[in-house]
PDB file of C-alpha atoms in Angstrom:
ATOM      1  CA  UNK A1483       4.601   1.848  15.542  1.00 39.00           C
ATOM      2  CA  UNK A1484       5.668   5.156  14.268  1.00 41.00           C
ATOM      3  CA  UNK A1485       5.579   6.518  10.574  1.00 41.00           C
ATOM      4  CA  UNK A1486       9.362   6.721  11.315  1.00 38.00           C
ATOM      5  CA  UNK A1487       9.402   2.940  11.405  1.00 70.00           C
ATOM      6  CA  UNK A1488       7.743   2.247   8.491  1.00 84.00           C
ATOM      7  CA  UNK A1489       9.647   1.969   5.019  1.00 90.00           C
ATOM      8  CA  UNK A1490       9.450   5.217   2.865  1.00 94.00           C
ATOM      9  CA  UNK A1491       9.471   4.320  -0.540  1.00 96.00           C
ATOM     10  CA  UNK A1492      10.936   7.376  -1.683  1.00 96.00           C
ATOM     11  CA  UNK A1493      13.902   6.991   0.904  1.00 96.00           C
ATOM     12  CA  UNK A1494      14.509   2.962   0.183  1.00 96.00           C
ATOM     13  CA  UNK A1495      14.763   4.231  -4.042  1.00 96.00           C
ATOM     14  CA  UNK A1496      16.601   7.001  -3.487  1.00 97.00           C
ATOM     15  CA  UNK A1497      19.275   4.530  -1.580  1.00 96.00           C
ATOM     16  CA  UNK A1498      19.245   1.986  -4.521  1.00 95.00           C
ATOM     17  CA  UNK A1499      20.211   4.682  -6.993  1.00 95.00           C
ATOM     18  CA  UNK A1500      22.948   5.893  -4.572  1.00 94.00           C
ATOM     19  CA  UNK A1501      24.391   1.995  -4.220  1.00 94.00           C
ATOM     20  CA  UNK A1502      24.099   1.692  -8.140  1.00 90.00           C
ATOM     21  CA  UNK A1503      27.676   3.264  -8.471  1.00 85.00           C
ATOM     22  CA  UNK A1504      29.481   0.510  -9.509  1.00 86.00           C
ATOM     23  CA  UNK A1505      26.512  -1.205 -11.775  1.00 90.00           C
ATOM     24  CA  UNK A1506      26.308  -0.727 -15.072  1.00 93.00           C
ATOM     25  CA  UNK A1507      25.449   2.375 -16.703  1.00 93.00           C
ATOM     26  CA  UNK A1508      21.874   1.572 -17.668  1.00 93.00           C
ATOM     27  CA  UNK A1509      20.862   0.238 -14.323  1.00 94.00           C
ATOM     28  CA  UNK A1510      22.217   2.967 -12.406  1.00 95.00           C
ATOM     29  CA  UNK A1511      20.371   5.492 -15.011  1.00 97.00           C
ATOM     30  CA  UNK A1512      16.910   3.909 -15.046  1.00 97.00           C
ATOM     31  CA  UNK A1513      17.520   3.643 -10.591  1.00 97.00           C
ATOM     32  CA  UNK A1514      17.756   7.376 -11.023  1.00 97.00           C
ATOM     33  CA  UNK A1515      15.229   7.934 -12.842  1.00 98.00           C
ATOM     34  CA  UNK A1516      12.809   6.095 -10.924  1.00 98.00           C
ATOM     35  CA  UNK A1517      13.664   7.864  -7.791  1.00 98.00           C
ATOM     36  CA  UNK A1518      13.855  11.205  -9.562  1.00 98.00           C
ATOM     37  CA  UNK A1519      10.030  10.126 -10.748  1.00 98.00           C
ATOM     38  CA  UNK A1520       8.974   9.094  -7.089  1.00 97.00           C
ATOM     39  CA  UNK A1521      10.395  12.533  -5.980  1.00 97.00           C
ATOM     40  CA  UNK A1522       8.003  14.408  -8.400  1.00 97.00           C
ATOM     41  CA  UNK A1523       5.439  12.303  -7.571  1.00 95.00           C
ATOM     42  CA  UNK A1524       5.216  13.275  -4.460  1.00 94.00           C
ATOM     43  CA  UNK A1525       5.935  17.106  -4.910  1.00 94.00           C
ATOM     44  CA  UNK A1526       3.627  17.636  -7.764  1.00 92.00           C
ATOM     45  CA  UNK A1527       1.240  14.437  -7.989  1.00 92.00           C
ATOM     46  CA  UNK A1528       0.925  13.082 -11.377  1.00 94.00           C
ATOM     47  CA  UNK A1529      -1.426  15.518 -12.327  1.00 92.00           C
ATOM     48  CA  UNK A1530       1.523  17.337 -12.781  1.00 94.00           C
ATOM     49  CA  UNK A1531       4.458  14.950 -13.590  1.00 96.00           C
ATOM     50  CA  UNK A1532       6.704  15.967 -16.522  1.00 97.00           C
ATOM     51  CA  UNK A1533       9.221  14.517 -18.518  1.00 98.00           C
ATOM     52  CA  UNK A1534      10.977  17.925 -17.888  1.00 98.00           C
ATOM     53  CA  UNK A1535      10.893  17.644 -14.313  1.00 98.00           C
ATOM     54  CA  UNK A1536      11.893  14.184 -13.889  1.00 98.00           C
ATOM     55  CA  UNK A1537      15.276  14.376 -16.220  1.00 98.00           C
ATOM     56  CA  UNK A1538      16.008  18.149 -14.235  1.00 98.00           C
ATOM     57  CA  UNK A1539      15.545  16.101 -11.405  1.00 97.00           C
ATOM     58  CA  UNK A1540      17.727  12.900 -12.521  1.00 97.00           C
ATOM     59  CA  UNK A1541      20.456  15.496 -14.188  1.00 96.00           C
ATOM     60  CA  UNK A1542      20.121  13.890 -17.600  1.00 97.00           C
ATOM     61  CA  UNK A1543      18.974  14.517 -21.059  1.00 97.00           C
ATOM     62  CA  UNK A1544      14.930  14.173 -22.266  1.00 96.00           C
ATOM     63  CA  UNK A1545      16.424  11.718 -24.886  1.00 97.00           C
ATOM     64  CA  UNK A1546      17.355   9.602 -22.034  1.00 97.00           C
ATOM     65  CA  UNK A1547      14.357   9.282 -20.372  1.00 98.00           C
ATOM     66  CA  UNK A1548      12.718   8.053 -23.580  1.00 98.00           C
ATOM     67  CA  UNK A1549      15.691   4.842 -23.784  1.00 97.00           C
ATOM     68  CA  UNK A1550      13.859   3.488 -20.501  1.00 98.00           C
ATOM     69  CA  UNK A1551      10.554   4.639 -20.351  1.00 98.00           C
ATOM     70  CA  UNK A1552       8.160   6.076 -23.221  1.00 97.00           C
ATOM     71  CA  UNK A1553       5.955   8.660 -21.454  1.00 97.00           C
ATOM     72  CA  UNK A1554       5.503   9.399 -17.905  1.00 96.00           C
ATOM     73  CA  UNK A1555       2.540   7.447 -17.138  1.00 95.00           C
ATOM     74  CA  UNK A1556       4.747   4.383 -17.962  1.00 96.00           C
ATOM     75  CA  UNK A1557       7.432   6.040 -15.207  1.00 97.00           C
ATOM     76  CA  UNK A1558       4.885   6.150 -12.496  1.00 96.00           C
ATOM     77  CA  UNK A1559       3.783   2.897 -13.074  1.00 96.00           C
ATOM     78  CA  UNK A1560       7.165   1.283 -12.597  1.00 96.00           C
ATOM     79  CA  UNK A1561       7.219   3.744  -9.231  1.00 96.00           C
ATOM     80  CA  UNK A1562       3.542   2.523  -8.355  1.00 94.00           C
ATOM     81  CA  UNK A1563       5.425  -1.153  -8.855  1.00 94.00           C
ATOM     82  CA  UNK A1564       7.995  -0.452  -6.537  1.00 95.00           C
ATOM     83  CA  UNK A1565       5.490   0.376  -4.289  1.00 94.00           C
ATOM     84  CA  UNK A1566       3.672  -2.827  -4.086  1.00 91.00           C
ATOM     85  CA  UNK A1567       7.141  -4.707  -4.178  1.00 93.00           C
ATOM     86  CA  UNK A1568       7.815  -2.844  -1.059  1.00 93.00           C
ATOM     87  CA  UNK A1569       4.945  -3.508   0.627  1.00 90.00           C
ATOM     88  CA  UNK A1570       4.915  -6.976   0.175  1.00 89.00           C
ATOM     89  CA  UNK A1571       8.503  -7.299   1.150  1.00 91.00           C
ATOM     90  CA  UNK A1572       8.352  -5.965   4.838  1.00 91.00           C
ATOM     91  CA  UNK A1573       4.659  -6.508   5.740  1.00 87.00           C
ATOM     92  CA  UNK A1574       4.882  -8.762   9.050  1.00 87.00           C
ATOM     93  CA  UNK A1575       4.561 -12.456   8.550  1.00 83.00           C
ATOM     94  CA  UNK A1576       4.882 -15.451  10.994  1.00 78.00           C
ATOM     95  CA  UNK A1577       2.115 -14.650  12.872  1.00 70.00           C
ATOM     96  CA  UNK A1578       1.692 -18.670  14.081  1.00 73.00           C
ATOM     97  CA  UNK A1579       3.017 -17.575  17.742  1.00 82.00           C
ATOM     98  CA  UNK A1580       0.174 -14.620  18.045  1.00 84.00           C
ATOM     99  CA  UNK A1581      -3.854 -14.417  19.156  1.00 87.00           C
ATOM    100  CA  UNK A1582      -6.096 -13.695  16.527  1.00 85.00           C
ATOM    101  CA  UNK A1583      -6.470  -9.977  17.634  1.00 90.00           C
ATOM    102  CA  UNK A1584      -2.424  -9.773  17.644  1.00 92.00           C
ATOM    103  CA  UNK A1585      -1.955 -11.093  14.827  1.00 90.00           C
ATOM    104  CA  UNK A1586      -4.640  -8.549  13.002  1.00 92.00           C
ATOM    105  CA  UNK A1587      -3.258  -5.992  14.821  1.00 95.00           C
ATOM    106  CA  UNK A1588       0.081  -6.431  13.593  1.00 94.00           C
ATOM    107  CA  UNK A1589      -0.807  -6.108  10.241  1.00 93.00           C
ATOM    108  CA  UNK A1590      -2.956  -3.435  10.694  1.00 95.00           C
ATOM    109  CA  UNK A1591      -0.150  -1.038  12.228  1.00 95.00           C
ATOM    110  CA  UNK A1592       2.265  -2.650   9.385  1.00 95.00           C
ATOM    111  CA  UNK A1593      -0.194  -0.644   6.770  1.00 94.00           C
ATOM    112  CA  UNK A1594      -0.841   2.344   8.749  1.00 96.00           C
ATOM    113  CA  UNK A1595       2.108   2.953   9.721  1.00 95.00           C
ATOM    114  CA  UNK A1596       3.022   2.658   5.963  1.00 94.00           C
ATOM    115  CA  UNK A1597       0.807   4.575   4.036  1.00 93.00           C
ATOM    116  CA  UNK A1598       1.009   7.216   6.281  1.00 93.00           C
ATOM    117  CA  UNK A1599       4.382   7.596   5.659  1.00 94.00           C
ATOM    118  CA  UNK A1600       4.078   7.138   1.762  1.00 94.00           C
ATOM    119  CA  UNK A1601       1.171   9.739   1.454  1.00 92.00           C
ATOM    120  CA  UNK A1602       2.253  12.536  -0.290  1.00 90.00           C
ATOM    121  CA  UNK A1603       3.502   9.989  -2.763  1.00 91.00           C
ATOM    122  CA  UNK A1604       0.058   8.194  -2.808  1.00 90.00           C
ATOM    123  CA  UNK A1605      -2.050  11.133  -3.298  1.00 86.00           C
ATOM    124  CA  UNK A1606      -2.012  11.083  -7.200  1.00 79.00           C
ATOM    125  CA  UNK A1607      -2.990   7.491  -7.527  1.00 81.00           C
ATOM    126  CA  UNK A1608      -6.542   8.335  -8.642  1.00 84.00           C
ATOM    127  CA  UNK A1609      -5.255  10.062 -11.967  1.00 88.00           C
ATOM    128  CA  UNK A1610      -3.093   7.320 -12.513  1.00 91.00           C
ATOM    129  CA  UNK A1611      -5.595   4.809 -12.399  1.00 91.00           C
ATOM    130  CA  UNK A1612      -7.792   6.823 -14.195  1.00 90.00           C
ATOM    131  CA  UNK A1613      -4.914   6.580 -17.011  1.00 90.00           C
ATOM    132  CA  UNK A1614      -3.847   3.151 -16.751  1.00 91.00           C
ATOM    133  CA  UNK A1615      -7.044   1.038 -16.032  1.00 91.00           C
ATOM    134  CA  UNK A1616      -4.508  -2.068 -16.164  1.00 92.00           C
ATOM    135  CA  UNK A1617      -3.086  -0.768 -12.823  1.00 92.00           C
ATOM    136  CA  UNK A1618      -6.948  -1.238 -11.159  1.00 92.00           C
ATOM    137  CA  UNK A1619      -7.567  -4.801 -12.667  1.00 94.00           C
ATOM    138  CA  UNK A1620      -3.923  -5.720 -10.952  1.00 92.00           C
ATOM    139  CA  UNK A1621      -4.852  -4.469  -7.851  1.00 92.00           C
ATOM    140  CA  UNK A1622      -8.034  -6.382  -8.322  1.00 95.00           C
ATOM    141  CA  UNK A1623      -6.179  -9.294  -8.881  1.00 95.00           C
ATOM    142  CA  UNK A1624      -3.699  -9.223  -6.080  1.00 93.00           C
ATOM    143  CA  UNK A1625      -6.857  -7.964  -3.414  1.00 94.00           C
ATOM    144  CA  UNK A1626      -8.479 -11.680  -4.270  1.00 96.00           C
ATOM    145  CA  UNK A1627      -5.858 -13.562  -4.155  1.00 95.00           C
ATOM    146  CA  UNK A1628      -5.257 -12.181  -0.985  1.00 92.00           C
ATOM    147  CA  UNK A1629      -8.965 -13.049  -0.395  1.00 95.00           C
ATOM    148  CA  UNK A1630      -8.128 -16.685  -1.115  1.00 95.00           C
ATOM    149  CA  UNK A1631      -4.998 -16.844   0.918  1.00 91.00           C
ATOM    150  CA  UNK A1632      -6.815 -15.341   3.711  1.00 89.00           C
ATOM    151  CA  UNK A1633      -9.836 -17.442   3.538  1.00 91.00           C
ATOM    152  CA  UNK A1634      -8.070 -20.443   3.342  1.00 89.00           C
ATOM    153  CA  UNK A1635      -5.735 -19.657   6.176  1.00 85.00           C
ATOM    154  CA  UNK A1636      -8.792 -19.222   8.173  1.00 84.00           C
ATOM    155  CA  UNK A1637     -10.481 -22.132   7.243  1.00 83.00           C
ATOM    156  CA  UNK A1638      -7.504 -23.868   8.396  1.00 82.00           C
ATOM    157  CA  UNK A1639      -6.892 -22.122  11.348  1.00 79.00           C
ATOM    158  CA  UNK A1640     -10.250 -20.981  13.046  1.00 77.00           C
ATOM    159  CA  UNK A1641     -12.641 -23.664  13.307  1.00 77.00           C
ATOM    160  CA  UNK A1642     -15.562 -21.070  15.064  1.00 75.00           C
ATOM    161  CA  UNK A1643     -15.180 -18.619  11.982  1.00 82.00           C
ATOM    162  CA  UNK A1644     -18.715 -18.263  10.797  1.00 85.00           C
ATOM    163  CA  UNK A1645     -16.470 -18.035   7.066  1.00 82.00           C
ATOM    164  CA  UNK A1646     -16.868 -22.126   7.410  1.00 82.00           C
ATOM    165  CA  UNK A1647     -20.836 -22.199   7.589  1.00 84.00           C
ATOM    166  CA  UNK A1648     -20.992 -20.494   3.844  1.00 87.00           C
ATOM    167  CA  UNK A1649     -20.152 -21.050   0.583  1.00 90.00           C
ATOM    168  CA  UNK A1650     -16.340 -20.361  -0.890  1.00 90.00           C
ATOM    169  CA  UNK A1651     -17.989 -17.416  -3.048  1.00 93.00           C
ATOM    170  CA  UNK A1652     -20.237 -15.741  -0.312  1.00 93.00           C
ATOM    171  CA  UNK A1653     -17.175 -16.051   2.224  1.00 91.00           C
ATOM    172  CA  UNK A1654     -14.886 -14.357  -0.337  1.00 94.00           C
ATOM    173  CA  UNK A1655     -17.074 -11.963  -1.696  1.00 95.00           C
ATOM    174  CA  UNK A1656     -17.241 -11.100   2.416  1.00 93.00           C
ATOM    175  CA  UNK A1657     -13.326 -10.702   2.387  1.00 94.00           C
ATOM    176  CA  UNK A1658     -12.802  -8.810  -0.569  1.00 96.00           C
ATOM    177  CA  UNK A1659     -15.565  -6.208   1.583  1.00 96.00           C
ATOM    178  CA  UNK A1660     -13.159  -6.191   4.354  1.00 95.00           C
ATOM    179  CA  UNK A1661     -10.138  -5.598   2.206  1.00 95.00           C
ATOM    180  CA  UNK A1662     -12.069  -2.584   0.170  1.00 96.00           C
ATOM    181  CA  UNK A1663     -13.153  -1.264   3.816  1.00 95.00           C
ATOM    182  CA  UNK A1664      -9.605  -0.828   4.809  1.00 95.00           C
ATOM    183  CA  UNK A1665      -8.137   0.542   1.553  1.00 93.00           C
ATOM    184  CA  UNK A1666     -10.717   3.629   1.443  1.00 94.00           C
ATOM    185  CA  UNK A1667     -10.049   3.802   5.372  1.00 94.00           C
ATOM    186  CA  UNK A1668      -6.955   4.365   4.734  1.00 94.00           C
ATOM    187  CA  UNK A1669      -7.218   6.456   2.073  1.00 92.00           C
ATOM    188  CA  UNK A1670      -9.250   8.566   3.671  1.00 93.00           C
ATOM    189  CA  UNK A1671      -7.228   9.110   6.541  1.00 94.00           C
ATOM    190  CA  UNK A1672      -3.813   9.404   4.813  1.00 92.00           C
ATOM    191  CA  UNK A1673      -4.275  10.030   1.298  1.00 90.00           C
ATOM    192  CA  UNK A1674      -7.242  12.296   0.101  1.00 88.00           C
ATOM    193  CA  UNK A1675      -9.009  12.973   3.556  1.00 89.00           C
ATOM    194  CA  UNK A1676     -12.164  14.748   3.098  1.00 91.00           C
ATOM    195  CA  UNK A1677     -13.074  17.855   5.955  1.00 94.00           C
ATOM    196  CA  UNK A1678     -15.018  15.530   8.430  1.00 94.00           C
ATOM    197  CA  UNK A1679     -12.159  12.689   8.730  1.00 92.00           C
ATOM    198  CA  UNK A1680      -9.488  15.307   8.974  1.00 89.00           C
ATOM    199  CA  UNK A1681     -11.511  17.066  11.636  1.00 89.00           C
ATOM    200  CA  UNK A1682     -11.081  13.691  13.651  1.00 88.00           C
ATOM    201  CA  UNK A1683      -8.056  14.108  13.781  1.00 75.00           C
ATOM    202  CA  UNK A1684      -6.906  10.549  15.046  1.00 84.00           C
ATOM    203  CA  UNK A1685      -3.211   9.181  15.510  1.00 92.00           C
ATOM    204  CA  UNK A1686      -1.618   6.139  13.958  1.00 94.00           C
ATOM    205  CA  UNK A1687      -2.525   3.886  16.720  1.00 95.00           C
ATOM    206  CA  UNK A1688      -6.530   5.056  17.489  1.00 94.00           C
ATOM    207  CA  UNK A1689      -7.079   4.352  13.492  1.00 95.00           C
ATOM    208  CA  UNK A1690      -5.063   0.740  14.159  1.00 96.00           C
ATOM    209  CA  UNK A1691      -7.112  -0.071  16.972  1.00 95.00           C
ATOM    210  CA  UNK A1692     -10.307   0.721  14.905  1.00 95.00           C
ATOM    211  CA  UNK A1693      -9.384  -1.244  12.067  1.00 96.00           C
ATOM    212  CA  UNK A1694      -8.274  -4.317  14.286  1.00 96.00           C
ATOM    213  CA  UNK A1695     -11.815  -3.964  15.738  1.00 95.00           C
ATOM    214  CA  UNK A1696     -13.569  -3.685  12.490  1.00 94.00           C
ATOM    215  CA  UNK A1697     -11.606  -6.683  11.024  1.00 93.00           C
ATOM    216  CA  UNK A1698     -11.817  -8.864  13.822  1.00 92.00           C
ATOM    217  CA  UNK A1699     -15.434  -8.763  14.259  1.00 91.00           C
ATOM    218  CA  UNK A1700     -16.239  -9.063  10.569  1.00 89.00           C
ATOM    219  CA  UNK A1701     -14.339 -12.399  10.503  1.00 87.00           C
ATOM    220  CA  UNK A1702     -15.277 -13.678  14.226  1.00 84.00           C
ATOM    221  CA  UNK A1703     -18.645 -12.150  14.615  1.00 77.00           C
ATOM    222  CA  UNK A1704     -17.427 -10.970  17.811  1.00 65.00           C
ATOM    223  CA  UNK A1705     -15.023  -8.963  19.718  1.00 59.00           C
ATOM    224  CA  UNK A1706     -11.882 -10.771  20.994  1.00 61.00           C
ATOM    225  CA  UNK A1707     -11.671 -11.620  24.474  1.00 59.00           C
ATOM    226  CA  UNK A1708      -9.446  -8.611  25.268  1.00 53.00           C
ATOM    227  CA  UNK A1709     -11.262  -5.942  22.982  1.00 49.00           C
ATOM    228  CA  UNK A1710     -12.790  -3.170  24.316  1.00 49.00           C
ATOM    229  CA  UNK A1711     -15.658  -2.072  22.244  1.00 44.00           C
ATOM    230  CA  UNK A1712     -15.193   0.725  20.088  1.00 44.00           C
TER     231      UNK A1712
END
């Protein structure tokens, strides 16, 4: 999969405020703004996000802004939002047809393939979060229950999974280590990559392939029967 075919956030809400034409006045204005916020997002970071910028952006008056949103932390947040809407709206499901190792690998290139082409807009997250520790309990909270989905699923599904010989808490707390692994793996490679990962310089599908082998043999204990060892 190429960046290309992964959903740009900026893109999908800058097409939603375009289509908002013939809705009412205060949807179409707070669609603008939000895509005029995700655009200086991901020029400036939110570092530097101002209220100036965004309204320039949007071609409307400060006193607007302030009628849907009442500072700029609380814009970025609603942009953050879209974000995980978005992701959770095309990320691949259905995977009942595919092999373990497919199916991990599909949703491996999914995220890639999608947070390399959100990154610029991802790279201010940390001062975000640092603002609005709310936003890092919710991604807490949606990280276990994706734990518990995922745990159960296996259960389920994969009667050799060594997940069934321990306790609910040990074989979630093992999950949740998995899920962190990826998220700094990705942010690392697309996001705020320090000198030695950027030197590795690695395309979309060698960091996939990693990840697949990673995840796989955290859950199986093993590599799949057509994995070659990384």
């Amino acid at each position: 999969m190429e960046s290309a075919e992964a959903p740009n956030l900026i893109e999908i809400l800058d097409a939603r405020a375009e289509n908002a034409r013939d809705r009412p006045k205060r949807q179409r204005t707070r669609l603008a703004l939000l895509a005029a916020t995700a655009h200086e997002l991901e020029e400036n970071g939110y570092a530097k996000l101002t209220i100036e910028g965004i309204v320039k952006r949007a071609g409307l008056a400060r006193g607007t802004f302030y009628l849907y949103f009442p500072n700029r932390a609380e814009a970025a947040v609603a942009v953050r939002r879209s974000f995980t809407a978005t992701l959770r709206k095309f990320r691949p499901r259905g995977a009942g047809s595919l092999s373990r190792h497919e199916a991990i690998y599909r949703m491996n290139r999914f995220y890639v393939a999608f947070y390399a082409s959100n990154a610029r807009l991802l790279a201010g997250n940390s001062a975000l979060f640092n603002d609005r520790p709310d936003l890092v309990a919710s991604r807490d909270a949606i990280n276990q229950r994706w734990a518990i989905i995922l745990l159960r699923d296996i259960r389920r599904r994969e009667p050799d999974c060594w997940f069934l010989e321990v306790d609910e808490r040990k074989a979630l707390l093992a999950l949740r280590f998995v899920i962190l692994m990826a998220d700094e793996a990705l942010r690392m490679t697309y996001i705020d990559p320090p000198p030695t990962i950027r030197e590795l310089d690695q395309t979309q599908e060698d960091v996939t392939e990693v990840l697949t082998t990673l995840w796989y043999r955290c859950i199986y204990g093993r590599d799949a029967e057509t994995l070659q060892p990384v």
